[in-house]
Coordinates of C-alpha atoms in Angstrom, one line a residue:
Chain A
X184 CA 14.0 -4.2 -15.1
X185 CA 11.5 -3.4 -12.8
X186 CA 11.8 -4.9 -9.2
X187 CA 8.5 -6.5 -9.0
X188 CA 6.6 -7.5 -11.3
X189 CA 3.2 -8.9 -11.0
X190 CA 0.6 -9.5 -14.2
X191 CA -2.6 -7.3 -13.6
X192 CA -4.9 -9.5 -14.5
X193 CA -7.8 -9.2 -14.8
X194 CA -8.4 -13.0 -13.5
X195 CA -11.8 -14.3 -13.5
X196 CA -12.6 -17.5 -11.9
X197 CA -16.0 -19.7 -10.8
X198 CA -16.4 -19.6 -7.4
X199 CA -15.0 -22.3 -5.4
X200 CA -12.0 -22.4 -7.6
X201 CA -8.3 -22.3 -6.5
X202 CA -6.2 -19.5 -7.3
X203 CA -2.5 -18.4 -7.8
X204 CA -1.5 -15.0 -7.7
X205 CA 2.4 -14.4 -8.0
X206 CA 5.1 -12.0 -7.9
X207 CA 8.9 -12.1 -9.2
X208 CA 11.6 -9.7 -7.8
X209 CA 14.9 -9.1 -8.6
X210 CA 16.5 -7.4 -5.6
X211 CA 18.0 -10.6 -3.8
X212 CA 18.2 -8.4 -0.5
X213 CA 14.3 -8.5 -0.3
X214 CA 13.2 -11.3 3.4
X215 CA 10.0 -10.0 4.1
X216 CA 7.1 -10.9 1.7
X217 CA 3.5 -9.1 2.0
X218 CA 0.2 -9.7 0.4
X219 CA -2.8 -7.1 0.8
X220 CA -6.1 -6.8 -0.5
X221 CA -7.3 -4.1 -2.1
X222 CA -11.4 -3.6 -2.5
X223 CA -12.6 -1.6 -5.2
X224 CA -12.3 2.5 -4.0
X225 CA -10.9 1.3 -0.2
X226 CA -7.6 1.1 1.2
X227 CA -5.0 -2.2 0.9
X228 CA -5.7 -4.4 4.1
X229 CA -2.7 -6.6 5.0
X230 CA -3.6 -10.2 4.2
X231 CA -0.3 -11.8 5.0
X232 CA 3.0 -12.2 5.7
X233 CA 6.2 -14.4 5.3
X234 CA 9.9 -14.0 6.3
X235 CA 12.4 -15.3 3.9
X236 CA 11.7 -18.7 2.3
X237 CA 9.2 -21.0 3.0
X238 CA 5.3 -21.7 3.1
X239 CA 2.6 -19.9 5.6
X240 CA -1.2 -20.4 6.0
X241 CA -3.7 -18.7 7.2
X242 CA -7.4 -20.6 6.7
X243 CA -8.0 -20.4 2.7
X244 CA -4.8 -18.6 2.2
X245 CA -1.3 -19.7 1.7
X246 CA 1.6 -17.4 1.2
X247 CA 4.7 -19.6 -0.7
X248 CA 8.2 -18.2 -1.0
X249 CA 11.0 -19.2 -3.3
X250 CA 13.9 -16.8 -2.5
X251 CA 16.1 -19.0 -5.0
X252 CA 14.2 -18.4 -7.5
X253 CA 12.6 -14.7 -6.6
X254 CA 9.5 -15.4 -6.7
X255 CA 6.3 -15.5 -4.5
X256 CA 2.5 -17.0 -4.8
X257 CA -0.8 -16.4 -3.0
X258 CA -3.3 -19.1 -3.2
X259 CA -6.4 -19.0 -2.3
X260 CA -8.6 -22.4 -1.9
X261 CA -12.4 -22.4 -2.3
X262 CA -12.6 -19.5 -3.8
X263 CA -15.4 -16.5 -2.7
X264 CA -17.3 -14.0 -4.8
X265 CA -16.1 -12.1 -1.2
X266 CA -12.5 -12.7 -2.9
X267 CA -13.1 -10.1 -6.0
X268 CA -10.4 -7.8 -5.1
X269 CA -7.0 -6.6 -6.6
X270 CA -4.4 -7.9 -4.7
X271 CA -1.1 -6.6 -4.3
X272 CA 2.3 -8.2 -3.1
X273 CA 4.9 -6.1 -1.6
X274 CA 8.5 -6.4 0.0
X275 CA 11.3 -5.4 1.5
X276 CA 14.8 -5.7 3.0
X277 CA 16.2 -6.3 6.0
X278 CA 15.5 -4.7 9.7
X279 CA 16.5 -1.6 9.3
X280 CA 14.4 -0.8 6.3
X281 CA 11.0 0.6 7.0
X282 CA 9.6 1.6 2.9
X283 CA 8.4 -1.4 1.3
X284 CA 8.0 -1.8 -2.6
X285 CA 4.5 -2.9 -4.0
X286 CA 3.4 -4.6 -7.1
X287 CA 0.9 -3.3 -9.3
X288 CA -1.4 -5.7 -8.2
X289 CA -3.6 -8.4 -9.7
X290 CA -7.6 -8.1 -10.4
X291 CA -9.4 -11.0 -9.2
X292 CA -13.4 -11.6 -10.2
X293 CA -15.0 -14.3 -8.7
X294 CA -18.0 -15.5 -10.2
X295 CA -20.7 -16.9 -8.2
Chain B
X1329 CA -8.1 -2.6 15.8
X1330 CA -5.7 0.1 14.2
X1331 CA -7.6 3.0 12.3
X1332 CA -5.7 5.5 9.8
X1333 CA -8.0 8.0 9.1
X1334 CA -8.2 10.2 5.8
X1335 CA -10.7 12.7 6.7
X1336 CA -12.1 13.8 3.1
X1337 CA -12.7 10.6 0.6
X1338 CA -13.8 12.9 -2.3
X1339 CA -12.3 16.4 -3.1
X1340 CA -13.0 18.3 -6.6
X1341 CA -10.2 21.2 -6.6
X1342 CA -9.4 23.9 -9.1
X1343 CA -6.2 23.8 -10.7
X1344 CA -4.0 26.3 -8.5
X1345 CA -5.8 25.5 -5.4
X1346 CA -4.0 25.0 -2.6
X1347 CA -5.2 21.2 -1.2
X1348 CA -4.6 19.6 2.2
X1349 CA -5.2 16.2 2.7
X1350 CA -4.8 15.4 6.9
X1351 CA -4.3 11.7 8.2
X1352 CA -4.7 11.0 11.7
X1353 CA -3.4 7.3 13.2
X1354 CA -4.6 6.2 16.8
X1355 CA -1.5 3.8 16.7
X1356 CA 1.3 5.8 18.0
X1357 CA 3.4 4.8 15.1
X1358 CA 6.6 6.3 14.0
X1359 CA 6.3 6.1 10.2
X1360 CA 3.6 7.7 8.3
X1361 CA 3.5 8.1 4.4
X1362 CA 1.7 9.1 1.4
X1363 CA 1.4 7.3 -1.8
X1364 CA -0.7 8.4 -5.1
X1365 CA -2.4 5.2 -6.6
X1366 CA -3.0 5.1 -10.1
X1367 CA -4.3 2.7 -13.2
X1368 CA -1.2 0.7 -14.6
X1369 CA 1.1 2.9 -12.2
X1370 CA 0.0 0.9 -8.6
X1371 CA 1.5 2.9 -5.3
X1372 CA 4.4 5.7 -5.4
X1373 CA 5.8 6.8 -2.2
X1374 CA 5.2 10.6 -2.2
X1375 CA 7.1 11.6 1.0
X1376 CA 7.5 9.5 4.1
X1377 CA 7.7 10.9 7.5
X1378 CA 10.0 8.3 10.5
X1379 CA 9.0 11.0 13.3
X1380 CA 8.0 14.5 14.3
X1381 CA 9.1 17.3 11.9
X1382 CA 11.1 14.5 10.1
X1383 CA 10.1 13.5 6.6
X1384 CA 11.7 12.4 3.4
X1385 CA 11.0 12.5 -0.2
X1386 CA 9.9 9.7 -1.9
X1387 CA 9.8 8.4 -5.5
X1388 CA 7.8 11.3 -6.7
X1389 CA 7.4 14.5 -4.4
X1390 CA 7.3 17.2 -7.1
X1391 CA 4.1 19.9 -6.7
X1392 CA 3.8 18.2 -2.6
X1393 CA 4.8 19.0 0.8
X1394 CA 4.2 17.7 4.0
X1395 CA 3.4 18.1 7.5
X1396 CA 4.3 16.6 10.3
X1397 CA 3.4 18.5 13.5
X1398 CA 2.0 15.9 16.1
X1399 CA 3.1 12.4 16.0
X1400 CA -0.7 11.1 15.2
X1401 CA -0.9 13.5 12.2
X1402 CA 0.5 13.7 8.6
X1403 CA -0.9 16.1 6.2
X1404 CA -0.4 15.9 2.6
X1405 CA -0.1 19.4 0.8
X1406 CA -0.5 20.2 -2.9
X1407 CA 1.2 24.0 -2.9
X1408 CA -1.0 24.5 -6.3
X1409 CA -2.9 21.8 -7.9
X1410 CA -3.0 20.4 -11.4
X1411 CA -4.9 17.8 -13.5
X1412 CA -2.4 15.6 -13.5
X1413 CA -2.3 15.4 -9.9
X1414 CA -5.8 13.8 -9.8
X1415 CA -5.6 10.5 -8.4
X1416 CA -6.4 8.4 -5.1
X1417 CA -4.0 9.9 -2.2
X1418 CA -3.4 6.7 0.5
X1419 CA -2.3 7.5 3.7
X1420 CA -0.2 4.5 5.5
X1421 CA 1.7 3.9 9.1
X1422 CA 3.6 1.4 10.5
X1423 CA 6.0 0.9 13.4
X1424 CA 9.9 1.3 12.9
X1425 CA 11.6 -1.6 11.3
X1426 CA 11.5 -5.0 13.1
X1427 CA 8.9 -7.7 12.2
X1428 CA 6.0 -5.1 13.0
X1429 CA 7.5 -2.6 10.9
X1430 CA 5.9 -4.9 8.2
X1431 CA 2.3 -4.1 9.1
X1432 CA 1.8 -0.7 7.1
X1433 CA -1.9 -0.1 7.8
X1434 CA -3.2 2.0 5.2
X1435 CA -6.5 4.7 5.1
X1436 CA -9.8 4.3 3.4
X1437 CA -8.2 7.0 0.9
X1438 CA -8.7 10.1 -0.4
X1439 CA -10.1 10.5 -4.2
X1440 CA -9.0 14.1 -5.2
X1441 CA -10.3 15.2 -8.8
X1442 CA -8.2 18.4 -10.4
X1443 CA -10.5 20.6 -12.9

């Protein structure tokens, strides 16, 4: 079993649309939850990030953590053609660890 | 605003070159790593470096090395390149642990093509 899995997509959506990108783990050890953005032929930016369980947002993001159930969501409200990246979610364990473990990633078109 | 530098974005080797690929980070960060991204594979950790002269392998070091001389500078070494080490080369570095150890900041990339 892989340790995160995330479906690749490709997800194509109207603009202005809400979406939900998610991951599942199964290392329970995992706290810290990432999301970057990766534009086509350019480095992952870091979009956001949570600690353990619970809800953050940042303008037309939210980052959603269910540690019970292993699981973790993106959303992203009002949806931009801006948005057409391939977003990746990555974690990892406590303090000391420094090496984080990435998902594949999910395509996302927006369509004006 | 943090900059990890890759300082060639498109290489086209011969197979049994010798490649370097250099990364520079204006961060004063401890770690530094590479990763190879590829279709349907996503990022594997190639070696990872935690100080100067330090580094440790990753998930898939075969046919790389590394160098670590200055603590702004990672270079990624390919001893003698093949095909099947064409792929996008990202270069990554973060502080140690804690809650900023989180923020891995990754370069533009490096797209090396083996012929």
């Amino acid at each position: 079993q892989k340790e995160v899995e995330q479906d690749p997509g490709p997800l194509s959506v109207p603009e202005g649309a809400i979406v939900s990108l998610n991951c599942t783990y199964s290392n329970s050890a995992f706290q810290y939850f990432m999301w970057y953005r990766q534009y086509s032929r350019k480095g992952p930016e870091l979009l956001m990030y949570t600690y353990s369980s619970g809800n953050k947002e940042d303008g037309r993001f939210t980052a959603q953590v269910d540690k019970s159930s292993k699981y973790i969501s993106l959303f992203i409200r009002d949806s931009q053609p801006s948005d057409s990246a391939t977003y990746l979610c990555a974690m990892r364990d406590g303090a000391g660890s420094y090496q984080l473990t990435f998902g594949k990633g999910t395509k996302l078109s927006v369509i004006p | 605003d943090v900059k990890v530098t890759q300082s060639s974005r498109y290489l086209v080797k011969r197979t049994g070159e010798k490649v370097f690929l250099e990364c520079v980070q204006d961060m004063d960060h401890e770690n530094m790593f590479w990763y190879r991204q590829d279709p349907g594979l996503g990022l594997r950790l190639i070696y990872f470096s935690y100080d100067v002269k330090m580094k440790e392998k990753g998930d898939i070091p075969e046919g790389y090395s590394v160098s670590r001389e200055k603590k702004e500078r990672f270079s990624l070494i390919l001893e003698s390149a093949s095909t099947n080490q064409t792929s996008m080369y990202l270069c990554a570095s973060s502080f140690p642990g804690g809650l900023e150890g989180n923020t891995i900041y990754f370069g533009e990339g490096s797209w090396l093509t083996v012929v």
